[in-house]
PDB file of C-alpha atoms in Angstrom:
ATOM      1  CA  MET A 263      20.250  -9.963  15.993  1.00 86.00           C
ATOM      2  CA  LYS A 264      17.317 -10.594  13.275  1.00 95.00           C
ATOM      3  CA  PRO A 265      16.490 -10.057  10.466  1.00 98.00           C
ATOM      4  CA  VAL A 266      14.165  -6.583  10.381  1.00 98.00           C
ATOM      5  CA  CYS A 267      10.380  -5.910   9.112  1.00 98.00           C
ATOM      6  CA  VAL A 268       8.279  -3.046   8.737  1.00 98.00           C
ATOM      7  CA  ILE A 269       5.053  -3.198   7.994  1.00 98.00           C
ATOM      8  CA  THR A 270       3.183   0.196   7.413  1.00 98.00           C
ATOM      9  CA  GLY A 271      -0.489   0.551   8.552  1.00 97.00           C
ATOM     10  CA  GLY A 272       0.812  -1.802  11.058  1.00 97.00           C
ATOM     11  CA  SER A 273      -1.180  -1.847  13.487  1.00 95.00           C
ATOM     12  CA  GLY A 274      -4.463  -3.289  12.328  1.00 94.00           C
ATOM     13  CA  GLY A 275      -6.271  -4.569   9.125  1.00 93.00           C
ATOM     14  CA  ILE A 276      -3.795  -6.247   6.583  1.00 96.00           C
ATOM     15  CA  GLY A 277      -1.127  -4.834   7.922  1.00 97.00           C
ATOM     16  CA  LEU A 278      -1.170  -6.084  11.004  1.00 97.00           C
ATOM     17  CA  GLU A 279      -2.129  -9.846   9.599  1.00 97.00           C
ATOM     18  CA  ALA A 280       0.930  -8.525   7.402  1.00 98.00           C
ATOM     19  CA  ALA A 281       3.129  -8.924  10.423  1.00 98.00           C
ATOM     20  CA  LYS A 282       2.608 -11.773  11.535  1.00 98.00           C
ATOM     21  CA  MET A 283       4.221 -13.594   8.008  1.00 98.00           C
ATOM     22  CA  PHE A 284       7.942 -12.564   9.631  1.00 98.00           C
ATOM     23  CA  PRO A 285       7.329 -14.379  12.703  1.00 98.00           C
ATOM     24  CA  ASP A 286      11.655 -14.805  12.919  1.00 97.00           C
ATOM     25  CA  HIS A 287      11.828 -11.415  12.230  1.00 98.00           C
ATOM     26  CA  THR A 288      11.871  -7.937  14.272  1.00 98.00           C
ATOM     27  CA  VAL A 289       8.474  -6.656  13.159  1.00 98.00           C
ATOM     28  CA  VAL A 290       8.657  -2.188  13.253  1.00 98.00           C
ATOM     29  CA  ILE A 291       4.912  -1.508  12.757  1.00 98.00           C
ATOM     30  CA  ALA A 292       4.071   2.475  11.960  1.00 98.00           C
ATOM     31  CA  ASP A 293       0.685   4.175  11.991  1.00 98.00           C
ATOM     32  CA  ILE A 294      -0.075   7.692  13.227  1.00 97.00           C
ATOM     33  CA  ASN A 295      -2.736   6.085  16.126  1.00 95.00           C
ATOM     34  CA  GLU A 296      -1.008   5.696  19.609  1.00 96.00           C
ATOM     35  CA  GLN A 297      -3.883   3.584  20.636  1.00 97.00           C
ATOM     36  CA  ALA A 298      -4.088   1.361  18.372  1.00 96.00           C
ATOM     37  CA  LEU A 299      -0.275   0.815  17.660  1.00 98.00           C
ATOM     38  CA  ALA A 300      -0.544  -0.807  21.527  1.00 98.00           C
ATOM     39  CA  ALA A 301      -3.233  -2.745  21.049  1.00 97.00           C
ATOM     40  CA  GLY A 302      -1.073  -4.342  17.766  1.00 98.00           C
ATOM     41  CA  LYS A 303       2.008  -4.577  19.630  1.00 98.00           C
ATOM     42  CA  ALA A 304       0.113  -6.405  22.396  1.00 98.00           C
ATOM     43  CA  GLU A 305      -1.616  -8.341  19.792  1.00 98.00           C
ATOM     44  CA  LEU A 306       1.752  -9.769  17.728  1.00 98.00           C
ATOM     45  CA  THR A 307       3.236  -9.977  21.488  1.00 98.00           C
ATOM     46  CA  ALA A 308       1.460 -12.406  22.484  1.00 98.00           C
ATOM     47  CA  LEU A 309       2.573 -14.698  19.050  1.00 98.00           C
ATOM     48  CA  GLY A 310       5.977 -14.140  19.981  1.00 98.00           C
ATOM     49  CA  ILE A 311       6.802 -11.916  17.600  1.00 98.00           C
ATOM     50  CA  ASN A 312       9.304  -9.015  18.303  1.00 98.00           C
ATOM     51  CA  THR A 313       7.783  -5.659  18.371  1.00 98.00           C
ATOM     52  CA  VAL A 314       8.985  -2.335  17.932  1.00 98.00           C
ATOM     53  CA  THR A 315       6.453   0.124  17.737  1.00 98.00           C
ATOM     54  CA  ALA A 316       6.815   4.367  15.428  1.00 98.00           C
ATOM     55  CA  ILE A 317       4.367   6.718  15.001  1.00 98.00           C
ATOM     56  CA  CYS A 318       5.108   7.753  11.660  1.00 98.00           C
ATOM     57  CA  ASP A 319       2.354  10.318   9.271  1.00 98.00           C
ATOM     58  CA  VAL A 320       4.047   8.986   5.776  1.00 98.00           C
ATOM     59  CA  SER A 321       2.137  12.585   4.195  1.00 98.00           C
ATOM     60  CA  ASN A 322       5.413  13.605   5.835  1.00 98.00           C
ATOM     61  CA  LYS A 323       8.474  12.996   5.040  1.00 98.00           C
ATOM     62  CA  GLU A 324      11.211  14.174   7.922  1.00 98.00           C
ATOM     63  CA  GLN A 325       8.804  11.311  10.187  1.00 98.00           C
ATOM     64  CA  THR A 326       9.416   8.358   6.973  1.00 98.00           C
ATOM     65  CA  ASP A 327      13.164   9.732   6.877  1.00 98.00           C
ATOM     66  CA  ALA A 328      12.523   8.975  11.054  1.00 98.00           C
ATOM     67  CA  LEU A 329      11.072   5.855  10.328  1.00 98.00           C
ATOM     68  CA  ALA A 330      14.013   4.258   8.483  1.00 98.00           C
ATOM     69  CA  GLN A 331      16.508   5.410  10.567  1.00 98.00           C
ATOM     70  CA  LYS A 332      14.887   3.838  13.436  1.00 98.00           C
ATOM     71  CA  ALA A 333      14.328   0.790  11.225  1.00 98.00           C
ATOM     72  CA  ALA A 334      17.732   0.154   9.924  1.00 98.00           C
ATOM     73  CA  ALA A 335      19.415   1.007  13.921  1.00 98.00           C
ATOM     74  CA  LEU A 336      17.727  -2.410  14.486  1.00 98.00           C
ATOM     75  CA  GLY A 337      19.030  -4.497  12.351  1.00 98.00           C
ATOM     76  CA  THR A 338      19.173  -5.371   8.889  1.00 98.00           C
ATOM     77  CA  ILE A 339      16.047  -5.113   7.272  1.00 98.00           C
ATOM     78  CA  THR A 340      15.220  -7.279   4.482  1.00 98.00           C
ATOM     79  CA  SER A 341      11.251  -6.462   4.143  1.00 98.00           C
ATOM     80  CA  VAL A 342       8.921  -3.100   3.866  1.00 98.00           C
ATOM     81  CA  VAL A 343       5.065  -3.546   3.601  1.00 98.00           C
ATOM     82  CA  HIS A 344       3.575  -0.007   3.284  1.00 98.00           C
ATOM     83  CA  THR A 345       0.107  -0.808   3.502  1.00 98.00           C
ATOM     84  CA  ALA A 346      -0.379   2.907   5.540  1.00 97.00           C
ATOM     85  CA  GLY A 347      -2.721   4.819   3.395  1.00 96.00           C
ATOM     86  CA  VAL A 348      -6.772   6.652   4.165  1.00 94.00           C
ATOM     87  CA  SER A 349      -9.960   5.634   1.515  1.00 90.00           C
ATOM     88  CA  GLY A 350     -12.584   7.588  -0.555  1.00 88.00           C
ATOM     89  CA  SER A 351     -14.600   8.121   2.757  1.00 85.00           C
ATOM     90  CA  VAL A 352     -12.053  10.762   4.103  1.00 91.00           C
ATOM     91  CA  SER A 353     -14.321  13.090   1.305  1.00 92.00           C
ATOM     92  CA  ASN A 354     -11.309  15.526   0.785  1.00 97.00           C
ATOM     93  CA  PRO A 355      -9.512  14.547  -2.227  1.00 97.00           C
ATOM     94  CA  ASP A 356      -5.740  16.301  -2.240  1.00 98.00           C
ATOM     95  CA  LEU A 357      -5.546  14.398   1.513  1.00 98.00           C
ATOM     96  CA  VAL A 358      -5.985  11.339  -0.046  1.00 98.00           C
ATOM     97  CA  MET A 359      -3.402  12.348  -2.244  1.00 98.00           C
ATOM     98  CA  LYS A 360      -0.868  13.422  -0.190  1.00 98.00           C
ATOM     99  CA  ILE A 361      -1.507   9.583   1.857  1.00 98.00           C
ATOM    100  CA  ASP A 362      -2.035   7.819  -0.352  1.00 98.00           C
ATOM    101  CA  LEU A 363       0.934   8.502  -3.563  1.00 98.00           C
ATOM    102  CA  ILE A 364       2.387  10.672  -2.353  1.00 98.00           C
ATOM    103  CA  GLY A 365       2.949   9.446   1.254  1.00 98.00           C
ATOM    104  CA  SER A 366       3.887   6.038  -0.384  1.00 98.00           C
ATOM    105  CA  GLU A 367       7.000   7.869  -2.502  1.00 98.00           C
ATOM    106  CA  TYR A 368       8.573   9.171   0.892  1.00 98.00           C
ATOM    107  CA  ILE A 369       8.473   5.559   1.559  1.00 98.00           C
ATOM    108  CA  VAL A 370       9.912   4.151  -1.506  1.00 98.00           C
ATOM    109  CA  GLU A 371      13.023   6.920  -0.975  1.00 98.00           C
ATOM    110  CA  SER A 372      13.049   6.820   2.662  1.00 98.00           C
ATOM    111  CA  PHE A 373      14.232   2.977   3.268  1.00 98.00           C
ATOM    112  CA  LEU A 374      15.852   2.894  -0.433  1.00 98.00           C
ATOM    113  CA  PRO A 375      19.094   3.512   0.749  1.00 98.00           C
ATOM    114  CA  HIS A 376      18.581   0.865   3.766  1.00 98.00           C
ATOM    115  CA  MET A 377      17.649  -1.283   1.630  1.00 98.00           C
ATOM    116  CA  GLY A 378      20.422  -4.574   0.030  1.00 96.00           C
ATOM    117  CA  GLU A 379      21.483  -7.482  -1.000  1.00 97.00           C
ATOM    118  CA  ASN A 380      17.486 -10.143  -0.928  1.00 97.00           C
ATOM    119  CA  SER A 381      15.672  -6.604   0.296  1.00 98.00           C
ATOM    120  CA  SER A 382      11.250  -6.682  -1.063  1.00 98.00           C
ATOM    121  CA  MET A 383       9.435  -3.397  -0.470  1.00 98.00           C
ATOM    122  CA  VAL A 384       6.045  -3.838  -1.860  1.00 99.00           C
ATOM    123  CA  LEU A 385       3.493  -1.345  -2.143  1.00 98.00           C
ATOM    124  CA  ILE A 386      -0.986  -1.492  -1.538  1.00 98.00           C
ATOM    125  CA  ALA A 387      -2.540  -0.229  -3.940  1.00 98.00           C
ATOM    126  CA  SER A 388      -6.439  -1.254  -5.345  1.00 97.00           C
ATOM    127  CA  MET A 389      -7.908  -3.401  -7.919  1.00 96.00           C
ATOM    128  CA  MET A 390      -9.760   0.066  -7.605  1.00 96.00           C
ATOM    129  CA  ALA A 391      -6.678   1.352  -9.955  1.00 98.00           C
ATOM    130  CA  SER A 392      -7.783  -0.323 -12.941  1.00 97.00           C
ATOM    131  CA  VAL A 393     -10.386   1.384 -13.207  1.00 96.00           C
ATOM    132  CA  VAL A 394      -7.676   4.777 -14.656  1.00 97.00           C
ATOM    133  CA  PRO A 395      -6.865   3.504 -18.146  1.00 97.00           C
ATOM    134  CA  PRO A 396      -3.451   4.542 -18.922  1.00 97.00           C
ATOM    135  CA  ASN A 397      -3.406   8.367 -20.619  1.00 98.00           C
ATOM    136  CA  PRO A 398       0.291  10.105 -20.606  1.00 98.00           C
ATOM    137  CA  THR A 399      -1.200  12.968 -18.902  1.00 98.00           C
ATOM    138  CA  TYR A 400      -1.831  12.484 -15.478  1.00 98.00           C
ATOM    139  CA  ASP A 401      -0.221   9.335 -15.879  1.00 98.00           C
ATOM    140  CA  ASN A 402       3.590  11.874 -15.639  1.00 98.00           C
ATOM    141  CA  LEU A 403       1.163  13.539 -13.044  1.00 98.00           C
ATOM    142  CA  MET A 404       1.360  11.241 -10.272  1.00 98.00           C
ATOM    143  CA  LEU A 405       4.768   9.465 -12.056  1.00 98.00           C
ATOM    144  CA  ASN A 406       6.168  13.251 -10.532  1.00 98.00           C
ATOM    145  CA  CYS A 407       3.723  13.822  -7.484  1.00 98.00           C
ATOM    146  CA  GLN A 408       6.094  15.385  -5.916  1.00 98.00           C
ATOM    147  CA  GLU A 409       6.498  18.687  -7.567  1.00 97.00           C
ATOM    148  CA  ASP A 410       5.261  21.843  -6.888  1.00 97.00           C
ATOM    149  CA  GLY A 411       1.759  22.138  -8.027  1.00 98.00           C
ATOM    150  CA  PHE A 412       0.746  18.624  -8.439  1.00 98.00           C
ATOM    151  CA  LEU A 413      -3.305  19.357  -6.131  1.00 98.00           C
ATOM    152  CA  ALA A 414      -3.576  21.656  -8.669  1.00 98.00           C
ATOM    153  CA  LYS A 415      -2.025  19.945 -11.118  1.00 98.00           C
ATOM    154  CA  ILE A 416      -4.096  16.226 -11.184  1.00 98.00           C
ATOM    155  CA  ALA A 417      -7.062  17.830  -9.760  1.00 98.00           C
ATOM    156  CA  PRO A 418      -8.876  18.307 -13.133  1.00 97.00           C
ATOM    157  CA  PHE A 419      -8.437  14.524 -13.718  1.00 98.00           C
ATOM    158  CA  THR A 420      -9.879  13.645 -10.407  1.00 97.00           C
ATOM    159  CA  GLU A 421     -12.733  16.516 -10.330  1.00 96.00           C
ATOM    160  CA  GLY A 422     -12.554  17.665  -7.185  1.00 94.00           C
ATOM    161  CA  ASN A 423     -14.167  13.754  -5.783  1.00 97.00           C
ATOM    162  CA  ALA A 424     -12.499  11.353  -2.837  1.00 97.00           C
ATOM    163  CA  ASP A 425     -12.584   8.915  -4.431  1.00 95.00           C
ATOM    164  CA  HIS A 426     -12.046   8.992  -8.108  1.00 97.00           C
ATOM    165  CA  ALA A 427      -8.505  10.402  -6.514  1.00 98.00           C
ATOM    166  CA  TYR A 428      -8.441   7.323  -4.637  1.00 97.00           C
ATOM    167  CA  ASN A 429      -8.193   4.802  -7.663  1.00 98.00           C
ATOM    168  CA  PHE A 430      -6.263   7.561  -8.870  1.00 98.00           C
ATOM    169  CA  ALA A 431      -3.926   7.598  -5.868  1.00 98.00           C
ATOM    170  CA  LYS A 432      -3.930   4.096  -6.189  1.00 98.00           C
ATOM    171  CA  ARG A 433      -2.895   3.756  -9.730  1.00 98.00           C
ATOM    172  CA  GLY A 434      -0.434   6.069  -9.032  1.00 98.00           C
ATOM    173  CA  VAL A 435       1.603   3.666  -6.462  1.00 98.00           C
ATOM    174  CA  ARG A 436       1.869   1.037  -9.247  1.00 98.00           C
ATOM    175  CA  LEU A 437       3.439   3.228 -11.337  1.00 98.00           C
ATOM    176  CA  LEU A 438       6.312   3.903  -8.927  1.00 98.00           C
ATOM    177  CA  ALA A 439       6.948   0.189  -8.535  1.00 98.00           C
ATOM    178  CA  GLU A 440       7.240   0.787 -12.084  1.00 98.00           C
ATOM    179  CA  LYS A 441       9.901   3.759 -11.846  1.00 98.00           C
ATOM    180  CA  TRP A 442      11.958   2.397  -9.623  1.00 98.00           C
ATOM    181  CA  ALA A 443      12.348  -0.730  -9.690  1.00 98.00           C
ATOM    182  CA  GLY A 444      15.283   0.873 -11.679  1.00 98.00           C
ATOM    183  CA  ALA A 445      17.054   1.692  -8.445  1.00 98.00           C
ATOM    184  CA  TYR A 446      15.402  -0.777  -6.395  1.00 98.00           C
ATOM    185  CA  GLY A 447      17.269  -3.115  -8.430  1.00 98.00           C
ATOM    186  CA  GLU A 448      20.248  -1.325  -8.762  1.00 98.00           C
ATOM    187  CA  LYS A 449      20.903  -1.879  -4.746  1.00 97.00           C
ATOM    188  CA  GLY A 450      19.758  -6.328  -5.124  1.00 98.00           C
ATOM    189  CA  ALA A 451      16.164  -4.851  -3.647  1.00 98.00           C
ATOM    190  CA  ARG A 452      12.718  -5.541  -5.636  1.00 98.00           C
ATOM    191  CA  ILE A 453      10.019  -3.530  -4.893  1.00 99.00           C
ATOM    192  CA  ASN A 454       6.541  -4.154  -6.443  1.00 99.00           C
ATOM    193  CA  SER A 455       2.483  -3.162  -6.147  1.00 98.00           C
ATOM    194  CA  LEU A 456       0.040  -5.300  -4.710  1.00 98.00           C
ATOM    195  CA  SER A 457      -3.783  -4.420  -5.378  1.00 98.00           C
ATOM    196  CA  PRO A 458      -6.017  -6.068  -2.953  1.00 97.00           C
ATOM    197  CA  GLY A 459     -10.294  -6.710  -3.772  1.00 93.00           C
ATOM    198  CA  ILE A 460     -12.732  -6.300  -1.854  1.00 88.00           C
ATOM    199  CA  ILE A 461     -10.383  -7.335   0.943  1.00 90.00           C
ATOM    200  CA  GLU A 462     -12.696  -7.561   4.884  1.00 83.00           C
ATOM    201  CA  THR A 463     -11.314  -4.723   6.518  1.00 79.00           C
ATOM    202  CA  LYS A 464     -12.658  -1.696   8.415  1.00 72.00           C
ATOM    203  CA  MET A 465     -11.672   0.393   4.987  1.00 66.00           C
ATOM    204  CA  ALA A 466     -14.021  -1.779   3.652  1.00 67.00           C
ATOM    205  CA  LEU A 467     -16.319  -1.480   5.843  1.00 69.00           C
ATOM    206  CA  GLN A 468     -16.798   2.088   5.394  1.00 70.00           C
ATOM    207  CA  ALA A 469     -16.159   1.669   1.999  1.00 66.00           C
ATOM    208  CA  ALA A 470     -20.064  -0.802   2.374  1.00 65.00           C
ATOM    209  CA  ALA A 471     -21.295   1.886   4.474  1.00 70.00           C
ATOM    210  CA  ASP A 472     -20.787   4.571   2.095  1.00 71.00           C
ATOM    211  CA  HIS A 473     -21.523   2.581  -0.784  1.00 69.00           C
ATOM    212  CA  PRO A 474     -23.980  -0.252   0.095  1.00 71.00           C
ATOM    213  CA  GLU A 475     -25.150  -0.760  -3.185  1.00 74.00           C
ATOM    214  CA  GLN A 476     -21.940  -0.637  -4.705  1.00 71.00           C
ATOM    215  CA  MET A 477     -21.189  -2.612  -2.515  1.00 69.00           C
ATOM    216  CA  GLU A 478     -22.977  -5.438  -2.721  1.00 72.00           C
ATOM    217  CA  MET A 479     -22.731  -5.322  -6.490  1.00 73.00           C
ATOM    218  CA  MET A 480     -19.774  -5.843  -6.092  1.00 72.00           C
ATOM    219  CA  SER A 481     -19.500  -8.960  -3.874  1.00 73.00           C
ATOM    220  CA  LYS A 482     -21.714 -11.066  -6.484  1.00 77.00           C
ATOM    221  CA  ALA A 483     -19.642  -9.653  -8.899  1.00 83.00           C
ATOM    222  CA  THR A 484     -16.671 -11.637  -7.329  1.00 87.00           C
ATOM    223  CA  PRO A 485     -16.135 -15.301  -9.681  1.00 90.00           C
ATOM    224  CA  LEU A 486     -14.965 -16.843  -6.070  1.00 88.00           C
ATOM    225  CA  LYS A 487     -18.613 -15.910  -4.968  1.00 83.00           C
ATOM    226  CA  ARG A 488     -16.534 -13.991  -1.691  1.00 84.00           C
ATOM    227  CA  ASN A 489     -15.211 -11.271  -0.012  1.00 85.00           C
ATOM    228  CA  GLY A 490     -11.295 -11.121   0.819  1.00 90.00           C
ATOM    229  CA  LYS A 491     -10.080 -11.911   3.953  1.00 92.00           C
ATOM    230  CA  PRO A 492      -6.954 -10.117   4.972  1.00 95.00           C
ATOM    231  CA  GLU A 493      -5.242 -12.865   5.569  1.00 96.00           C
ATOM    232  CA  ASP A 494      -5.520 -13.622   1.699  1.00 97.00           C
ATOM    233  CA  ILE A 495      -3.712 -10.413   0.817  1.00 98.00           C
ATOM    234  CA  ALA A 496      -0.860 -11.387   3.606  1.00 98.00           C
ATOM    235  CA  ASN A 497       0.148 -14.834   2.156  1.00 98.00           C
ATOM    236  CA  VAL A 498       0.752 -12.466  -1.274  1.00 98.00           C
ATOM    237  CA  VAL A 499       2.800 -11.013   0.625  1.00 98.00           C
ATOM    238  CA  LYS A 500       4.931 -13.155   1.967  1.00 98.00           C
ATOM    239  CA  PHE A 501       5.601 -14.676  -1.679  1.00 98.00           C
ATOM    240  CA  LEU A 502       7.050 -10.756  -3.086  1.00 98.00           C
ATOM    241  CA  CYS A 503       8.994 -11.006   0.305  1.00 98.00           C
ATOM    242  CA  SER A 504      10.320 -14.650   0.276  1.00 98.00           C
ATOM    243  CA  ASP A 505      13.221 -16.150  -2.552  1.00 97.00           C
ATOM    244  CA  ALA A 506      10.629 -17.502  -3.964  1.00 98.00           C
ATOM    245  CA  ALA A 507      10.432 -14.040  -5.488  1.00 98.00           C
ATOM    246  CA  ALA A 508      13.952 -13.284  -6.717  1.00 98.00           C
ATOM    247  CA  PHE A 509      13.264 -12.521  -9.646  1.00 98.00           C
ATOM    248  CA  ILE A 510      10.180 -10.448  -9.587  1.00 98.00           C
ATOM    249  CA  THR A 511      10.257  -6.141  -9.693  1.00 98.00           C
ATOM    250  CA  GLY A 512       8.535  -2.989 -11.044  1.00 98.00           C
ATOM    251  CA  THR A 513       5.076  -5.004 -11.338  1.00 98.00           C
ATOM    252  CA  ASP A 514       1.692  -5.731  -9.540  1.00 98.00           C
ATOM    253  CA  ILE A 515      -0.011  -8.729  -8.129  1.00 98.00           C
ATOM    254  CA  LEU A 516      -4.342  -8.142  -8.627  1.00 98.00           C
ATOM    255  CA  VAL A 517      -5.093 -10.082  -5.459  1.00 98.00           C
ATOM    256  CA  ASP A 518      -9.054  -9.330  -6.025  1.00 95.00           C
ATOM    257  CA  GLY A 519     -10.952 -12.630  -7.059  1.00 94.00           C
ATOM    258  CA  GLY A 520     -11.049 -11.504  -9.948  1.00 93.00           C
ATOM    259  CA  LEU A 521     -13.514  -8.881  -9.629  1.00 92.00           C
ATOM    260  CA  ILE A 522     -12.157  -6.042 -10.895  1.00 91.00           C
ATOM    261  CA  LYS A 523     -11.951  -8.423 -14.282  1.00 90.00           C
ATOM    262  CA  THR A 524     -15.395  -9.099 -14.396  1.00 88.00           C
ATOM    263  CA  MET A 525     -16.808  -5.251 -14.066  1.00 82.00           C
ATOM    264  CA  LEU A 526     -15.063  -3.393 -16.386  1.00 86.00           C
ATOM    265  CA  ALA A 527     -16.125  -6.380 -18.695  1.00 84.00           C
ATOM    266  CA  ARG A 528     -19.682  -5.096 -17.789  1.00 76.00           C
ATOM    267  CA  LYS A 529     -19.174  -2.095 -19.371  1.00 65.00           C
TER     268      LYS A 529
END
């Protein structure tokens, strides 16, 4: 029986590229779009990768539990890569928080019972998490994002702006990797976040359409003078899920071509 790798948001973009890094696994790709899942499975199957699809809304705990149970029934889970999420382009700050932050903790919780020795959880955050400075008040709120009233309590900080909510949610994702490192470590498992910069996916193209001047400025400011490709992120995912990363947990890996530090230095 092959080991199992689970990729949320696995039907396209970073998720699909990450799935290609596990040719010796049974790869479970999860998404909310059944048609996109079918297309993703076809592409992976053509590469000889044993692929299973699963419909999953990560903002629904029952569905994340069901996803974890389905994957565990297929074999030993060695890797979970959580790429599913939305950007501020959805124009709904509560929805951004529900999917990007609360949904991330649902995934972490749902898979914890099924993670074993040398397994790895990778949460996709964002370089934009870096624009939100540490603050004990809102950091504590995000570390307890499942508590009643969380969305109302975090709203004054995001100011009703979906793009701000995205930045805060992704900082929260980084904090989750720190928060859960101990529980995962007790099982011999690792959990880390990975913060991409501007990666040429459909989400990035939508962001470029929504904020053309800002996106152009970012591209020019990147020290490597290019946007990232999905494979730039997938390669780091592969590393974090490998034995080469056996002593890395509870931290964030920034993969942005050097952009965010350049941006912050100009403020």
